[in-house]
Amino acid sequence: VSYILSRGFEVECEAPVRATRDFKFQALGRRAETRAVVLHWTGGRRGAAGVFETLRERGLSVHFVVEADGTVWQFADCDRRCSHAGPANGWSIGIEIVNPAGATLSAKDSADGRTVAECSIRGRRVRHASFTAAQTRSALALTRAVCAAWGLPFRARAGEGTATARELADFRGVLGHYEISDQKTDPGRGILDLVNEAGP
Ligand SMILES: [Zn+2]
């Protein structure tokens, strides 16, 4: 059994979770409200160290990253305010999934056991690598653990496009980044459908 850190307490999670002082976003304040878990993909194939470095350089941050082999890295306590989803930063917990997409897609990805997948977002076809089986399991287990820790429904909106401000104002559960920003397509729709198929 592994644990995530939430409000200073260890909470059980059925995915391998690691943390190190080297990959820790420091001095982030507490978030006032928690209504959602926001899932992302990184768009590249760099692991936790690379993701941490890239975010820090850009003045961004996130709570978790799920690597291709299913290892979960925690970069901040769940109660911190991380900068991963613009207007949702103040009420959500962020999970990055390491996954090539768009221009970074290549034949190399089949070596990870990935295939090219496609989904429709805002009426447009989006090509991305499929998540590996191990990281799909870990992403679902992690999302479930975070939802349980914060009393959120383990249920995704899994919409075709961006949610309205009104929808977001009432929302409780799991969102994809593309549902918050017109500029984004991550994390595709497949993982959100899997959340709903896995059920409460
Ligand atoms: Zn994102």
CSV table of C-alpha atoms and ligand atoms in Angstrom, one decimal:
chain,number,residue,atom,x,y,z
A,1,VAL,CA,0.0,0.0,0.0
A,2,SER,CA,1.2,3.5,-0.9
A,3,TYR,CA,0.2,6.9,0.5
A,4,ILE,CA,-0.5,10.3,-0.8
A,5,LEU,CA,0.0,13.4,1.4
A,6,SER,CA,-3.3,15.3,1.9
A,7,ARG,CA,-3.6,18.1,4.5
A,8,GLY,CA,-0.5,16.8,6.2
A,9,PHE,CA,-1.9,13.3,6.6
A,10,GLU,CA,-1.1,10.1,4.7
A,11,VAL,CA,-4.0,8.7,2.7
A,12,GLU,CA,-4.0,5.3,1.2
A,13,CYS,CA,-3.6,5.0,-2.5
A,14,GLU,CA,-3.6,1.8,-4.6
A,15,ALA,CA,-0.8,3.1,-6.9
A,16,PRO,CA,2.9,3.3,-6.3
A,17,VAL,CA,3.5,6.8,-4.9
A,18,ARG,CA,6.9,8.4,-4.5
A,19,ALA,CA,8.0,11.8,-3.3
A,20,THR,CA,11.4,13.5,-2.8
A,21,ARG,CA,12.6,16.9,-1.6
A,22,ASP,CA,14.2,17.4,-5.0
A,23,PHE,CA,10.8,17.5,-6.7
A,24,LYS,CA,8.8,19.6,-4.3
A,25,PHE,CA,7.0,22.9,-5.0
A,26,GLN,CA,7.8,25.0,-1.9
A,27,ALA,CA,6.0,28.0,-0.3
A,28,LEU,CA,2.7,27.5,-2.0
A,29,GLY,CA,-0.3,28.7,0.0
A,30,ARG,CA,-3.3,26.7,1.0
A,31,ARG,CA,-6.3,26.5,-1.5
A,32,ALA,CA,-9.5,27.9,-0.2
A,33,GLU,CA,-11.9,25.5,-1.9
A,34,THR,CA,-11.7,22.0,-3.4
A,35,ARG,CA,-14.4,20.9,-5.9
A,36,ALA,CA,-12.5,19.0,-8.6
A,37,VAL,CA,-9.6,16.9,-9.7
A,38,VAL,CA,-8.2,18.2,-13.1
A,39,LEU,CA,-6.5,15.7,-15.3
A,40,HIS,CA,-3.8,16.7,-17.8
A,41,TRP,CA,-1.3,15.1,-20.2
A,42,THR,CA,2.2,16.5,-20.4
A,43,GLY,CA,2.3,16.3,-24.2
A,44,GLY,CA,5.9,14.9,-24.1
A,45,ARG,CA,7.7,11.8,-22.9
A,46,ARG,CA,9.9,13.3,-20.1
A,47,GLY,CA,9.5,11.7,-16.7
A,48,ALA,CA,8.9,13.3,-13.3
A,49,ALA,CA,12.3,15.1,-13.1
A,50,GLY,CA,11.7,16.7,-16.5
A,51,VAL,CA,8.1,17.6,-15.8
A,52,PHE,CA,9.1,19.2,-12.5
A,53,GLU,CA,11.9,21.2,-14.1
A,54,THR,CA,9.7,22.4,-17.0
A,55,LEU,CA,6.9,23.6,-14.7
A,56,ARG,CA,9.3,25.3,-12.4
A,57,GLU,CA,10.9,27.2,-15.2
A,58,ARG,CA,7.5,28.4,-16.4
A,59,GLY,CA,6.3,29.4,-13.0
A,60,LEU,CA,3.7,26.6,-12.9
A,61,SER,CA,3.1,23.7,-10.5
A,62,VAL,CA,1.0,20.6,-10.1
A,63,HIS,CA,0.3,18.2,-7.3
A,64,PHE,CA,1.0,14.9,-9.1
A,65,VAL,CA,2.6,13.4,-12.1
A,66,VAL,CA,2.0,9.8,-13.4
A,67,GLU,CA,4.9,8.4,-15.3
A,68,ALA,CA,4.7,5.9,-18.2
A,69,ASP,CA,5.5,2.9,-15.9
A,70,GLY,CA,2.7,3.9,-13.5
A,71,THR,CA,4.8,5.5,-10.8
A,72,VAL,CA,3.1,8.4,-9.2
A,73,TRP,CA,5.2,11.4,-8.0
A,74,GLN,CA,3.7,13.8,-5.5
A,75,PHE,CA,5.1,17.4,-5.9
A,76,ALA,CA,2.9,19.2,-3.4
A,77,ASP,CA,0.4,18.4,-0.6
A,78,CYS,CA,-3.1,18.1,-2.0
A,79,ASP,CA,-4.2,21.1,0.1
A,80,ARG,CA,-1.7,23.5,-1.7
A,81,ARG,CA,-2.8,26.0,-4.5
A,82,CYS,CA,-0.9,24.8,-7.6
A,83,SER,CA,-0.8,26.7,-10.9
A,84,HIS,CA,-2.0,24.0,-13.5
A,85,ALA,CA,-5.4,25.1,-14.7
A,86,GLY,CA,-5.8,28.9,-14.8
A,87,PRO,CA,-9.2,29.8,-13.3
A,88,ALA,CA,-9.5,26.4,-11.7
A,89,ASN,CA,-6.3,26.7,-9.6
A,90,GLY,CA,-8.3,28.0,-6.7
A,91,TRP,CA,-10.6,25.0,-6.4
A,92,SER,CA,-8.8,22.0,-7.9
A,93,ILE,CA,-6.1,19.4,-7.5
A,94,GLY,CA,-4.0,18.7,-10.6
A,95,ILE,CA,-2.7,15.4,-12.0
A,96,GLU,CA,-0.3,15.4,-15.0
A,97,ILE,CA,-0.1,12.1,-17.0
A,98,VAL,CA,3.2,11.7,-19.0
A,99,ASN,CA,2.0,11.3,-22.6
A,100,PRO,CA,3.2,12.4,-26.0
A,101,ALA,CA,0.7,14.2,-28.1
A,102,GLY,CA,0.6,16.3,-31.3
A,103,ALA,CA,4.0,17.1,-32.7
A,104,THR,CA,5.8,14.9,-30.2
A,105,LEU,CA,4.0,11.7,-31.4
A,106,SER,CA,6.4,9.3,-33.0
A,107,ALA,CA,7.1,5.6,-33.7
A,108,LYS,CA,9.1,5.5,-30.5
A,109,ASP,CA,5.9,5.5,-28.6
A,110,SER,CA,5.1,1.9,-29.6
A,111,ALA,CA,8.2,0.9,-27.5
A,112,ASP,CA,6.3,1.9,-24.4
A,113,GLY,CA,3.3,-0.2,-25.4
A,114,ARG,CA,1.5,2.9,-26.6
A,115,THR,CA,-0.7,3.1,-29.7
A,116,VAL,CA,-1.9,6.2,-31.5
A,117,ALA,CA,-5.4,7.1,-30.2
A,118,GLU,CA,-7.8,9.7,-31.4
A,119,CYS,CA,-10.7,11.6,-29.9
A,120,SER,CA,-13.0,14.4,-30.7
A,121,ILE,CA,-12.8,17.7,-28.8
A,122,ARG,CA,-14.8,20.8,-29.8
A,123,GLY,CA,-15.6,19.0,-33.0
A,124,ARG,CA,-11.9,18.5,-33.9
A,125,ARG,CA,-10.0,15.2,-34.1
A,126,VAL,CA,-7.1,15.1,-31.6
A,127,ARG,CA,-4.3,12.6,-32.1
A,128,HIS,CA,-2.3,11.4,-29.1
A,129,ALA,CA,-0.5,8.4,-27.7
A,130,SER,CA,-2.6,6.0,-25.7
A,131,PHE,CA,-1.8,5.9,-22.0
A,132,THR,CA,0.1,2.7,-21.0
A,133,ALA,CA,-1.9,0.1,-19.1
A,134,ALA,CA,0.2,0.7,-15.9
A,135,GLN,CA,-0.3,4.5,-15.9
A,136,THR,CA,-4.0,4.1,-16.7
A,137,ARG,CA,-4.4,1.9,-13.6
A,138,SER,CA,-2.3,4.4,-11.5
A,139,ALA,CA,-4.1,7.5,-12.8
A,140,LEU,CA,-7.5,5.9,-12.0
A,141,ALA,CA,-6.4,4.7,-8.5
A,142,LEU,CA,-4.8,8.1,-7.7
A,143,THR,CA,-7.9,10.1,-8.9
A,144,ARG,CA,-10.1,7.8,-6.8
A,145,ALA,CA,-7.9,8.3,-3.7
A,146,VAL,CA,-7.9,12.1,-4.1
A,147,CYS,CA,-11.7,12.2,-4.6
A,148,ALA,CA,-12.2,10.0,-1.5
A,149,ALA,CA,-9.8,12.2,0.6
A,150,TRP,CA,-11.8,15.4,-0.3
A,151,GLY,CA,-15.3,13.9,-0.4
A,152,LEU,CA,-15.7,14.4,-4.1
A,153,PRO,CA,-17.7,12.2,-6.4
A,154,PHE,CA,-15.5,9.9,-8.5
A,155,ARG,CA,-17.3,11.0,-11.7
A,156,ALA,CA,-16.1,12.9,-14.8
A,157,ARG,CA,-17.9,15.5,-16.8
A,158,ALA,CA,-16.3,13.9,-19.9
A,159,GLY,CA,-17.9,16.5,-22.2
A,160,GLU,CA,-17.3,17.1,-25.9
A,161,GLY,CA,-15.9,20.6,-25.3
A,162,THR,CA,-15.3,23.4,-22.9
A,163,ALA,CA,-17.7,23.8,-20.0
A,164,THR,CA,-19.5,27.0,-19.5
A,165,ALA,CA,-18.6,29.3,-16.5
A,166,ARG,CA,-22.0,28.3,-15.1
A,167,GLU,CA,-21.3,24.6,-15.3
A,168,LEU,CA,-17.8,25.0,-13.7
A,169,ALA,CA,-19.3,27.1,-10.9
A,170,ASP,CA,-21.5,24.2,-9.8
A,171,PHE,CA,-19.1,21.3,-10.7
A,172,ARG,CA,-17.9,18.7,-8.3
A,173,GLY,CA,-15.9,15.7,-9.5
A,174,VAL,CA,-13.3,15.1,-12.3
A,175,LEU,CA,-12.5,17.4,-15.2
A,176,GLY,CA,-10.2,17.3,-18.1
A,177,HIS,CA,-8.1,20.5,-18.7
A,178,TYR,CA,-9.8,21.0,-22.1
A,179,GLU,CA,-13.1,21.4,-20.3
A,180,ILE,CA,-11.6,24.5,-18.6
A,181,SER,CA,-9.6,26.1,-21.4
A,182,ASP,CA,-10.5,26.6,-25.1
A,183,GLN,CA,-6.8,26.4,-25.9
A,184,LYS,CA,-6.3,22.9,-24.5
A,185,THR,CA,-7.0,19.3,-25.6
A,186,ASP,CA,-5.4,17.4,-22.7
A,187,PRO,CA,-5.9,14.8,-21.4
A,188,GLY,CA,-8.1,13.6,-24.3
A,189,ARG,CA,-11.4,12.0,-23.5
A,190,GLY,CA,-10.5,8.3,-23.0
A,191,ILE,CA,-9.3,8.6,-19.4
A,192,LEU,CA,-12.4,10.6,-18.5
A,193,ASP,CA,-14.7,7.9,-20.0
A,194,LEU,CA,-12.7,5.3,-18.0
A,195,VAL,CA,-13.4,7.1,-14.7
A,196,ASN,CA,-17.1,6.9,-15.4
A,197,GLU,CA,-16.8,3.2,-16.5
A,198,ALA,CA,-14.9,2.4,-13.3
A,199,GLY,CA,-17.9,3.8,-11.4
A,200,PRO,CA,-18.2,5.1,-7.9
B,1,ZN,ZN,-3.2,20.6,-19.0
